[in-house]
Coordinates of C-alpha atoms and ligand atoms in Angstrom, one line a residue:
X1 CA 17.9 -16.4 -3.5
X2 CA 14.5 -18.0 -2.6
X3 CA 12.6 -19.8 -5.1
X4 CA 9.8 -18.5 -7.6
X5 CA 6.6 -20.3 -8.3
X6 CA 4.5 -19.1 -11.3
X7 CA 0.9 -20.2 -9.9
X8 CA -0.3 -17.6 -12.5
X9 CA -2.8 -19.8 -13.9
X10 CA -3.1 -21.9 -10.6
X11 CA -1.6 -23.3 -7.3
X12 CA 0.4 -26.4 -7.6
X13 CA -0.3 -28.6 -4.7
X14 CA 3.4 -29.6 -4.2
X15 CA 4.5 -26.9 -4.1
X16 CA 1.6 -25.3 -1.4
X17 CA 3.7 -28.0 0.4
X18 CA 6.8 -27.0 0.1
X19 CA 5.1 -23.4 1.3
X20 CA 3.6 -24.5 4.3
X21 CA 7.1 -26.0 5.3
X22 CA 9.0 -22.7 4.8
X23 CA 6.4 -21.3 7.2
X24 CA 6.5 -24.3 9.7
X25 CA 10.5 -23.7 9.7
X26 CA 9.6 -19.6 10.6
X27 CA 10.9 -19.0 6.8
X28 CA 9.3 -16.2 5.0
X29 CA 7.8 -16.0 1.5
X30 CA 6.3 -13.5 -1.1
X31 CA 3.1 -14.4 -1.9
X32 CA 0.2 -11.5 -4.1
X33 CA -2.8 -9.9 -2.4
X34 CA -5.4 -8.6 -4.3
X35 CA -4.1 -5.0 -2.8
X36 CA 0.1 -5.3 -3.5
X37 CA 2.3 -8.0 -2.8
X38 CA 3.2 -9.5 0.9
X39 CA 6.4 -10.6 2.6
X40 CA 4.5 -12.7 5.1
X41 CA 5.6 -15.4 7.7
X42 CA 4.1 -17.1 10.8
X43 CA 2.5 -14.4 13.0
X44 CA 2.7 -16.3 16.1
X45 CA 6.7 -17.2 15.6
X46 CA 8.6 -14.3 17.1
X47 CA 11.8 -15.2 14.6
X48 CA 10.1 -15.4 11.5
X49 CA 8.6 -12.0 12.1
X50 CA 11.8 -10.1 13.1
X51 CA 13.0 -11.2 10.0
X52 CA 10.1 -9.5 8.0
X53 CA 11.5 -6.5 9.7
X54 CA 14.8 -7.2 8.8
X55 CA 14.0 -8.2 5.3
X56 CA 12.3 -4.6 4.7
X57 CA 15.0 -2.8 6.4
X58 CA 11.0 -1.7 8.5
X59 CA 11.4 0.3 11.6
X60 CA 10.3 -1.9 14.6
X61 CA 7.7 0.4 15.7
X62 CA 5.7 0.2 12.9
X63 CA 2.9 -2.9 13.4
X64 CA 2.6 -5.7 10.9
X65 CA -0.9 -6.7 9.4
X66 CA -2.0 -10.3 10.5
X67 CA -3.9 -12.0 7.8
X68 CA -5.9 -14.6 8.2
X69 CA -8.4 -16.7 6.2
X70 CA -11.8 -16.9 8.1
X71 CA -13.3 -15.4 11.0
X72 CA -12.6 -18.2 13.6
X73 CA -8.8 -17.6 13.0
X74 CA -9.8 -14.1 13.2
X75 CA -11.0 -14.4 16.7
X76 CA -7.8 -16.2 17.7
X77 CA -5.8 -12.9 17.3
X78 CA -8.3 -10.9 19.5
X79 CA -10.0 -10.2 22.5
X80 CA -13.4 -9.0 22.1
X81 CA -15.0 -7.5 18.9
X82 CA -18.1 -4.9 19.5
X83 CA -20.9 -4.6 17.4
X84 CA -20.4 -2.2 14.9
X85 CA -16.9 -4.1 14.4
X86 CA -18.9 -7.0 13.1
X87 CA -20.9 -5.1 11.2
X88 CA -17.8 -4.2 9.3
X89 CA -16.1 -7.3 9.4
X90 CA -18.6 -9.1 7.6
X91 CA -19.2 -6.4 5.3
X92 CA -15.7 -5.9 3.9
X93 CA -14.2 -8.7 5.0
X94 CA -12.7 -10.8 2.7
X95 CA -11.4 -8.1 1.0
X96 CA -8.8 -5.1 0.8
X97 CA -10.3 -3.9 4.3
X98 CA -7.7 -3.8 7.7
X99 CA -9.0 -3.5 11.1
X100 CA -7.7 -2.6 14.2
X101 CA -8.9 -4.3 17.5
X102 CA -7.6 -5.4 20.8
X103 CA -4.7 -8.2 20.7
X104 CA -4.8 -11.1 22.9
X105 CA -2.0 -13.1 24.0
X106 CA -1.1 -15.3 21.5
X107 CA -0.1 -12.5 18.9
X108 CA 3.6 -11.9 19.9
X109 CA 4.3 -8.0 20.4
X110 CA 6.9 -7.9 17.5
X111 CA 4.0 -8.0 14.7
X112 CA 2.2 -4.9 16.5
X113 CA 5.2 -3.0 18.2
X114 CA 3.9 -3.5 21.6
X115 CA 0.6 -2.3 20.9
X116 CA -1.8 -3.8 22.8
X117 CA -4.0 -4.0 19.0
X118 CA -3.2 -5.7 16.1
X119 CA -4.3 -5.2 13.0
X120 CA -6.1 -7.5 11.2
X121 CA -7.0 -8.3 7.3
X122 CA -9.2 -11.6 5.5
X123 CA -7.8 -11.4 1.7
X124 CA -9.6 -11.7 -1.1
X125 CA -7.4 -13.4 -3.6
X126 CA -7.3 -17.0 -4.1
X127 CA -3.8 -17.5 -3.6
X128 CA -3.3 -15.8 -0.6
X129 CA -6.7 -17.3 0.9
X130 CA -5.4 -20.7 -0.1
X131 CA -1.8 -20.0 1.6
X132 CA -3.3 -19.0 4.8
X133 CA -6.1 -21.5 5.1
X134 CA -3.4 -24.3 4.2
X135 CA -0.6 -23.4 6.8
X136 CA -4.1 -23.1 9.7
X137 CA -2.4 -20.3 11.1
X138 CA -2.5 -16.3 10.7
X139 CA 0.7 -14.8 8.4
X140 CA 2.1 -11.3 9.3
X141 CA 2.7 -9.4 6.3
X142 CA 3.2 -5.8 5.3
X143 CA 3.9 -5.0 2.0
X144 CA 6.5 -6.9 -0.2
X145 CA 8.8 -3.4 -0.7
X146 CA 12.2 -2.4 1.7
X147 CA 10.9 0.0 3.5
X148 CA 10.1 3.3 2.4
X149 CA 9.9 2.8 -1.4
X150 CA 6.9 1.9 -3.5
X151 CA 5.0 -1.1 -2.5
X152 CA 5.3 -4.3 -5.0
X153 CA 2.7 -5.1 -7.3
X154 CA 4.7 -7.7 -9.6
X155 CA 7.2 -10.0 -8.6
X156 CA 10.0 -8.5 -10.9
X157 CA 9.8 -4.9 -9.1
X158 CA 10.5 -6.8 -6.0
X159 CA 12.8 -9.6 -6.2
X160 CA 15.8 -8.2 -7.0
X161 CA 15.7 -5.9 -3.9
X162 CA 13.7 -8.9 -1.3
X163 CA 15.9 -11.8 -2.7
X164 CA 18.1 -11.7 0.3
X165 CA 16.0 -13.2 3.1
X166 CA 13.3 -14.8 1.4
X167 CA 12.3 -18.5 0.9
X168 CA 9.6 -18.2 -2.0
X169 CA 8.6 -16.0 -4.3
X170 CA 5.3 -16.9 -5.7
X171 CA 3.9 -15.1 -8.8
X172 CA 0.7 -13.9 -9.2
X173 CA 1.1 -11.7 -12.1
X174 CA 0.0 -8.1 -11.6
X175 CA -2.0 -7.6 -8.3
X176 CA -5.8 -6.1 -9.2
X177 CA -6.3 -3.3 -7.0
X178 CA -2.8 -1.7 -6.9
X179 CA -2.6 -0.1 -3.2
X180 CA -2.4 -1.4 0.3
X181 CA -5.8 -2.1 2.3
X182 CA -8.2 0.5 3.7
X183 CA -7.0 0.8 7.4
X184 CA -10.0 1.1 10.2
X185 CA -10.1 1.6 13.9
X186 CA -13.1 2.1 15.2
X187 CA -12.7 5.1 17.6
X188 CA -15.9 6.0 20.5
X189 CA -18.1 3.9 17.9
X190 CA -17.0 5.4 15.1
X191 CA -14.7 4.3 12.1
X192 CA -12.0 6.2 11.5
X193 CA -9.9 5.6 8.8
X194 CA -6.3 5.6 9.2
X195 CA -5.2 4.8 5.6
X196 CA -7.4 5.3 2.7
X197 CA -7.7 2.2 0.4
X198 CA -10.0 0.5 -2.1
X199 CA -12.6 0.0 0.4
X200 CA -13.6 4.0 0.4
X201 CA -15.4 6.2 3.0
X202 CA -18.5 6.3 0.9
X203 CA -18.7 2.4 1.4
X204 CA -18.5 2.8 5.0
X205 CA -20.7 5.3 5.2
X206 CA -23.5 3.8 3.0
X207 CA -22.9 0.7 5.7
X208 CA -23.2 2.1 9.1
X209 CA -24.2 6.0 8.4
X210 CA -20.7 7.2 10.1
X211 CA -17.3 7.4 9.2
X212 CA -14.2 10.2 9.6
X213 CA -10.9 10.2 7.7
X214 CA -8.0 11.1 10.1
X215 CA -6.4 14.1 9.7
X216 CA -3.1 12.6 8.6
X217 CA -4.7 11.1 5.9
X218 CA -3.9 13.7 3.6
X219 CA -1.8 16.4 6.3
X220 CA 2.1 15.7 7.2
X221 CA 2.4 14.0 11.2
X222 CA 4.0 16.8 12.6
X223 CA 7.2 16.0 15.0
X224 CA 6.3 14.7 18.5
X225 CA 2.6 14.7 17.3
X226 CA 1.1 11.1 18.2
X227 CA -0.8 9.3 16.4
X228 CA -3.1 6.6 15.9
X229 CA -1.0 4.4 13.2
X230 CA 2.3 4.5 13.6
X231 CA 2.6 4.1 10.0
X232 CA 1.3 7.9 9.7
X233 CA 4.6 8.6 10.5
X234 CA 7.1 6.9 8.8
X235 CA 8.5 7.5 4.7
X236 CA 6.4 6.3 2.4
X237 CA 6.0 5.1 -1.3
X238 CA 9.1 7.2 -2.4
X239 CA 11.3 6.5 -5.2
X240 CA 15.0 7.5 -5.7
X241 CA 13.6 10.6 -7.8
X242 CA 12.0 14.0 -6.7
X243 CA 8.4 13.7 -7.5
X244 CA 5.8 16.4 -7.1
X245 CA 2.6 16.8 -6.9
X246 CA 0.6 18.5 -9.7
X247 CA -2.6 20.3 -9.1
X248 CA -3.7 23.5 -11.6
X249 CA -6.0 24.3 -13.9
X250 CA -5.8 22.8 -17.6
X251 CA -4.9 26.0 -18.8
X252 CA -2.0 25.8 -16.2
X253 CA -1.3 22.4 -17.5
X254 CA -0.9 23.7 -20.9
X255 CA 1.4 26.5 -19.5
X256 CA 3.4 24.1 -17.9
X257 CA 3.7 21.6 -20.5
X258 CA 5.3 24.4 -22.8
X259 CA 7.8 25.3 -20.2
X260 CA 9.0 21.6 -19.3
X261 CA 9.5 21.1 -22.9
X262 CA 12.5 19.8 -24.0
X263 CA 13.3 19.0 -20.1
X264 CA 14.6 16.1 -19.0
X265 CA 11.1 15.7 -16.8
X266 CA 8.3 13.3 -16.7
X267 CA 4.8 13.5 -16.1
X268 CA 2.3 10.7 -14.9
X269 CA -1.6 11.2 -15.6
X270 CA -4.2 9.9 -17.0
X271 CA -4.9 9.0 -21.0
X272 CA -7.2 11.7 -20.5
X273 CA -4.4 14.4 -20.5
X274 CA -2.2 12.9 -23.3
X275 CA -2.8 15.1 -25.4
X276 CA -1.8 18.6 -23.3
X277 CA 1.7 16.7 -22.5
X278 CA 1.9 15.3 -25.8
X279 CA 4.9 17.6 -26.7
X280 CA 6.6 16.1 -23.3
X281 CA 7.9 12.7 -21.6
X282 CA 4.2 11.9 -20.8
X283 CA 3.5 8.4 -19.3
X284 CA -0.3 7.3 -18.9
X285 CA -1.2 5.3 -15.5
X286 CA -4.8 4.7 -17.9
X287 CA -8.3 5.6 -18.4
X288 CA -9.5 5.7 -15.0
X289 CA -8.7 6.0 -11.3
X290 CA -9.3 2.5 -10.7
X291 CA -6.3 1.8 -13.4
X292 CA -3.9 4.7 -11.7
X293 CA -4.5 2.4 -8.5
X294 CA -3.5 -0.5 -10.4
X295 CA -0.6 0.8 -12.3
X296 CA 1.0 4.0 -9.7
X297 CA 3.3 2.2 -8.0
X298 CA 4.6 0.4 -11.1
X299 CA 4.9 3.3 -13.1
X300 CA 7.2 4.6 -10.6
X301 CA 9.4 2.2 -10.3
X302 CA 9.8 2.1 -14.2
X303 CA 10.2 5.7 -14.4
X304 CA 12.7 5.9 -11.5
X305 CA 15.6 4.2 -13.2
X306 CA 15.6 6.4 -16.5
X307 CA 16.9 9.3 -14.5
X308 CA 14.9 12.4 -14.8
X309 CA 15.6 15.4 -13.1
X310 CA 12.1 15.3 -11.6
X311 CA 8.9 13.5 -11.9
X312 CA 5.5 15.4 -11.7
X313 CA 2.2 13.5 -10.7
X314 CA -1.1 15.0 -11.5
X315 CA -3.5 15.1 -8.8
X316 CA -6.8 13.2 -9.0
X317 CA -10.2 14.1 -7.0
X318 CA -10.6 12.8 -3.6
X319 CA -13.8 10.7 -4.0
X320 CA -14.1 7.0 -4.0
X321 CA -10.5 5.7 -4.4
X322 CA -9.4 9.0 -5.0
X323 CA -8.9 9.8 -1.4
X324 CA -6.5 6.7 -1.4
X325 CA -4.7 7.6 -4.5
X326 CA -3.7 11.4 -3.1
X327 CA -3.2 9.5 0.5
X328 CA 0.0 7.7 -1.7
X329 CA 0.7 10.5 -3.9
X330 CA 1.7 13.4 -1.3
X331 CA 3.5 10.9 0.6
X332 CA 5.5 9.7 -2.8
X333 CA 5.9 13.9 -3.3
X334 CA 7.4 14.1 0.2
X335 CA 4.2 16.9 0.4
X336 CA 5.8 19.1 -2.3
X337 CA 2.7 20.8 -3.9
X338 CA 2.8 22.7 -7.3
X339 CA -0.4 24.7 -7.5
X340 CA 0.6 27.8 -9.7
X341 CA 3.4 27.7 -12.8
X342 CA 5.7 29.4 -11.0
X343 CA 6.6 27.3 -9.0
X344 CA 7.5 25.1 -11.4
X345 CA 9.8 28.0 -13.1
X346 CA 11.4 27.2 -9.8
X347 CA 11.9 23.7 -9.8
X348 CA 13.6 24.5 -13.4
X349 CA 16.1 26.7 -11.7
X350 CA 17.3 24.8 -8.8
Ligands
AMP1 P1 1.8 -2.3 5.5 O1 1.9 -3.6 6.2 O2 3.1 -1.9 4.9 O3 0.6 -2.3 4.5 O4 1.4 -1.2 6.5 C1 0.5 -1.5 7.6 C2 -0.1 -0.3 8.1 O5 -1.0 -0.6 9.2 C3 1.0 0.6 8.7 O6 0.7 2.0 8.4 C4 0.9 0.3 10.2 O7 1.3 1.4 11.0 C5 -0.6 0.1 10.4 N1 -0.9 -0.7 11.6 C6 -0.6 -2.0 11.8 N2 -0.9 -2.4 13.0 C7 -1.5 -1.4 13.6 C8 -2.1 -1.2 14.9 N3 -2.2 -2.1 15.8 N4 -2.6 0.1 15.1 C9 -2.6 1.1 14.2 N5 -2.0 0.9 13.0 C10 -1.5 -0.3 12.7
MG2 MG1 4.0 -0.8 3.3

């Protein structure tokens, strides 16, 4: 069991020590984002990134993020960086903003599965900045989860199940935004993004008067089908517990909340619909999409120890952050869709 520092109210310089050393040593440590938590180590030690993989139980074709503090360690992880790239690098970055260019030599193929790209992020949040910047080098971290569940956004939803093969834990408290980085790659001089985040396709737009949203985005990576994330691909954000997807009129929501009465089931909304599930196991993510971000992932991981028989997630518009908040949700529904009553009369059968 690694240790935890509580650096809630702020960073205690012995132990930043003690945190650098891990990472000297190729250890690897928990440490918040301002998107979800990381389980990061030195991205130019071969070892301390296997174990990431191994730690997350994370297929070893799917890439790592490197993250870095500043844009000089940035361009030590890559090879040449065009002009709308900069444009967006110095827009979004620091901040919950990934982007995909070409690797050079001293990023070891195991962060980006032989890829000759790597991904690349600048956070935002203090701690993470202050992690980086101290250690001078670039960490490799996906998200602090084993591999396929929903990503960590509070170091009690992740210890227990990370405890294993880590050095240090270091508590943040509750991570602001909620979900993982916008993913970029900017494709015949246009961005394309490859996961939806908190930086949104509106703020891309309004930046360089271009963007497109990959089809997989929001569409299930058919077999053999290739693709340019290899994240696309892979389970996702998934608890123990059938979840699906919710998306019907009020009146339907009415309907339904009648029928599921009574039933061991949940719902997850927002505060807004409280009072149509009132009658039922209703459990608010809050007052707005930016607090379903936050809270999602959470919320799931509560709800997926008290055993329903299924969950059902209401669906939220795909503006702004919305587009990143379905991008989780169908993945977390394995793409089961109810969008007529009936089906869930069917759901209630099986
Ligand atoms: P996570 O680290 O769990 O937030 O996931 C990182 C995401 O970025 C995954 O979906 C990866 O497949 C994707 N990714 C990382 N490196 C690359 C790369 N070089 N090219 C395309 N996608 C990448
Ligand atoms: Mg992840």
């Amino acid at each position: 069991m690694g240790v935890v520092y509580d650096w809630k109210n702020d960073i205690d310089k012995l132990e930043l020590n003690n945190i650098c050393s891990f990472l000297k040593n190729g250890e690897i440590i928990v440490f918040p984002t301002e998107t979800v938590y990381g389980i990061g180590g030195d991205a130019f030690n071969d070892n301390a990134c296997r174990k990431i993989f191994m730690a997350k139980g994370r297929p070893s074709d799917n890439p790592l993020i490197v993250h870095v503090s500043d844009r000089k360690m940035l361009e030590k992880c890559v090879k040449n960086i065009s002009e709308l790239e900069s444009k967006l690098i110095d827009a979004f970055m620091p901040g919950p903003f990934t982007l995909i260019l070409p690797k050079n030599e001293s990023v070891p193929g195991v962060v980006t599965a032989n890829l000759n790209t790597v991904a690349i992020r600048m956070p935002k949040n203090m701690i993470a900045t202050k992690i980086i910047s101290s250690f001078g080098k670039p960490i490799a971290a996906p998200s602090a989860n084993k591999s396929g569940k929903p990503s960590g956004t509070n170091i009690l939803d992740i210890k227990d199940e990370l405890k294993e093969n880590v050095a240090a834990f270091i508590d943040g408290g509750n991570t602001e935004i909620g979900i993982e980085s916008t993913v970029v790659r900017v494709v015949d001089n246009v961005p394309v993004i490859l996961r939806p985040g908190a930086v949104t396709k509106e703020d891309i737009f309004n930046l360089v008067g271009k963007v497109k949203v990959d089809e997989h985005v929001l569409n299930e990576v058919k077999k053999e089908e290739v693709v340019l994330s290899p994240g696309m691909k892979h389970k996702h954000y998934s608890p123990r517990t059938q979840c699906i997807l919710l998306d019907v009129s009020n009146e339907e929501k009415i309907e339904i909340s009648s029928l599921i009465k009574n039933k061991n089931i949940a719902v997850i909304g927002l505060d807004i619909d409280a009072k149509i599930f009132e009658k039922v196991n209703f459990y608010s993510v809050g007052k707005d999409l930016k607090e379903f971000s936050k809270n999602i992932f959470s919320k799931l991981r509560e709800l997926d120890v008290l055993n329903y028989n299924f969950i059902l997630i209401e669906s939220v518009g795909l503006d702004g952050i919305g587009l990143a908040i379905m991008n989780r949700l169908i993945r977390t529904c394995g793409y089961n869709v109810v969008n007529k009553k009936e089906q869930i009369i069917e759901y209630l059968e099986n």
